[in-house]
Amino acid sequence: MIAVMRTEEPRPVRLQDYRPPDWLIDTVDLDVSLDPHATTVRAKLKLSPNGAGPPAPLVLDGEDLKLTSLALDGAPLLEASYVATPDRLTIAQPPQRSFTLEIETLVDPTNNTQLMGLYRAGSTFCTQCEAEGFRRITYFLDRPDVMAVYTTRIEADKNEAPVLLANGNLIAQGDVPGTARHFAIWRDPFPKPSYLFALVGGRLACVADTFTTMSGRSVALRIYVEPGKEDRCAYAMDSLKRAMRWDEETFGREYDLDIFMIVAVSAFNMGAMENKGLNIFNDKYVLASPASATDTDYASIEAVIAHEYFHNWTGDRITCRDWFQLCLKEGLTVFRDQEFSADQRSRAVERISDVRGLRSHQFVEDAGPLAHPVRPEIYHEINNFYTSTVYEKGAEVVRMIRALIGPELFRKGMDLYFARHDGEAATVEQFVQCFADASGRDFFPQFMRWYSQSGTPEVKVAAHYDAAARTYRLDMSQSIPPTPGQPTKQPMVIPLAIGLVGPDGADQPLVLDGRPLEHDVVVLRQPAQSFIFSEITQRPIPSLNRGFSAPIKLSVPIAPDDLRFLAAHDADPFNRWQVLQMLAMTLLTGNVHALRQSKPTRDDEGLLAALGAILADRRLEPAFIALTLAPPTESDIAREIGHDVDPDAVFAARRALRAAIGRAHHAALAETYGQMKDPGPYSPDAASAGRRALKNACLDLLAISGADGAIARAAAQYDTADNMTDRMAALETLAAHDRSERAAALDDFYRRYAGDPLIIDKWLALQATIPEPATLARVRALTAHPAFSMANPNRVRALIGAFAQGNHTQFNRADGAGYDFVADIVLELDPKNPQVAARLMGAFRSWRALEPQRRQRAVTTLRRVADAPALSRDVHDIVARILAEN
Ligand SMILES: [Zn+2]
């Protein structure tokens, strides 16, 4: 029903059409009487005209709403004076002055399967309003530039919902006389847009702590979870306190309310949500114990807790003017959480992990039909723009500003942004202007192209050393491939951190145009540009784009010997990792080509030797070594090849390289495996996690090389592990080998953890990613397993999402059965939860790059989905863009 109505109203929204709202809402008094099927929402809105424009009708957004009462300034409105549909409330001739509108609506939280607006996660009442969920609670000007002060009264059955929470500070609570109900009143003094509204009601346990801010105020900290899970909150609480301190020390940002609350819920479309003072989390990003969570889970919890907390300033205090500005809060806040993790852990390791993720997701997105600018200019469904481009590339753009002007001026610009725009709904232009004003640099108008042009820039470099003149010249050119809607591009401002590495391995001084090079960064602004360094006494090897200072594809002709020299000597750890990735990528793409032609593949002894040297270097961080031993991902290799991709050949070439690493360094891997074992109790700290990462990388490489006893070693680690990281790593290794130990371990894992959905998600995902033809039947069978539920996004992502996004050979089966399976699931899920269905559909985004047979299978399936009746706006938008011709 709802899906049909949503499709019948296609409504492209364009950035250029933005105009300020005709009406503002100053205060919102909400009175929500919780009931599983008939929750009454009474909203009292204080409205006023925005400026002195011509008389304007009042049009409030709604979705799936039932109006039960409407009054203006206390008097019921005549039916002739308004029109109420489930999607809109229109008052054609409202008074052209401030007035009060009282709206009563009825909503059904239990049957809200979209998990937007007010819904139930298990028995808990909770809300999700970003981007446009508040209109499913009451009629409203549901847009981020309408900021109001909210007072929220919640009432519920005392037994059903003993805990009642909303944004802000608690100002009153008590029983409702003569009933079994009680109430709580919360007031949030900070004006906020409706997408940041939240309330929670349920039977929840609470873990409490306090934090003293830099000005000496005491803030109550609360984490609410399902009863019985209190012992899994310690790491989340610790992460929160470290994040609060870090934001004070790094950006001078102090928390502002008396209380900060996190509620973990089991059914959630996203990762977590930064509602003012009341963050609501997917429980996956809160709950952790050594026995239930891996090191990766711990790191994610730390990052997501910090991310949502940091939004208090970048998102809540300063919000977005409209949804086109989503990167203003997301890109900036991802940048902040990445910096937090880098400071808490290892800067080099965090940077490499982030870039690996960027290449595997954002670069792939940028190279396909779903490519869009960091700030899109048009959307049909904003839910489809919570993308890697907006988040991760958005963070890279902020990082480039810092690279261009240096850390001191960057901090000055951030301070100016907070001072100038606190309490406002801002734009990307306003954000960037703060750095232009703080630095006085002239390149910011051109820099704005990073927000408007999609596609990954390609920079080509040629180098020339003149021994007589003692100069070293870098000739650079830039281009951006065409992307949907953008056939031609303008040159970008590209900051390239640089080092010129001498024969002794040391960096030579950088003198450009007679002056020391500022921040060791050259700035490429022209389509082609040369940089001549003087006083270079020996032929250097260029180390370019250090720390991945710009999110570009770089091609620079460096001989393999020189790359290996950099791998051993570059002062920049990121580039030590990067050059080995380059060598591996060259080998892998060559071998994929050879496999397609049924020609012999080759080995790269030099690469293997360089990896051996890294493995043997005990001065290096174990986590860094583990990352270095991992070749580029399958999606990264496929993107590099670009067209006529055969995922089976990509997988085979990558697997062969991993086996070759295992065979070449068998003894060192076995020795390292032993050395990295920690005798003591489990600790989630980064150094311990790094040792486990290296140990488990060794285990896996030994197994894939076919080494004697490697499977037995993995089985033994599985049995004796005293933490989830080691048990899960052993299970992953076993899962990659079709041996009896695999079935035994998978059965055992299910028996051990059957009562714990978050752990069983790992079991589902692991089976979905086994790269074997039998996997599709296994996944199909698991959809009927009692542990699986289409109603829970975490289960869907674990099983179906892992298959579609994480199993390149089996999703892309040559017979098309993987495509059909995922399409069937999408169509089944779409009427219930279009957001999650659309996400799954994104797995098809690289179909055009495939070899012809798979491409044909994919397009047949895509057309079948596109032609399905009653498609949601979310899925329709994704399929239409994936199929579009340009
Ligand atoms: Zn965010």
CSV table of N, CA and C and ligand atoms in Angstrom, one decimal, residues 274 307-308 311 329-330 391, ligand 1:
chain,number,residue,atom,x,y,z
A,274,GLU,N,22.8,9.9,16.0
A,274,GLU,CA,23.3,10.9,16.9
A,274,GLU,C,22.2,11.8,17.5
A,307,HIS,N,32.2,8.5,16.9
A,307,HIS,CA,31.5,9.2,15.8
A,307,HIS,C,30.2,9.9,16.2
A,308,GLU,N,29.3,9.1,16.8
A,308,GLU,CA,28.0,9.7,17.2
A,308,GLU,C,28.2,10.8,18.3
A,311,HIS,N,29.2,14.0,16.7
A,311,HIS,CA,28.2,14.7,16.0
A,311,HIS,C,27.5,15.8,16.9
A,329,LYS,N,28.0,17.2,7.8
A,329,LYS,CA,28.1,16.6,9.1
A,329,LYS,C,28.8,15.2,9.0
A,330,GLU,N,28.5,14.4,7.9
A,330,GLU,CA,29.1,13.1,7.9
A,330,GLU,C,30.6,13.0,7.5
A,391,TYR,N,30.3,9.8,3.0
A,391,TYR,CA,30.9,9.6,4.3
A,391,TYR,C,32.5,9.6,4.1
B,1,ZN,ZN,27.3,10.2,11.3
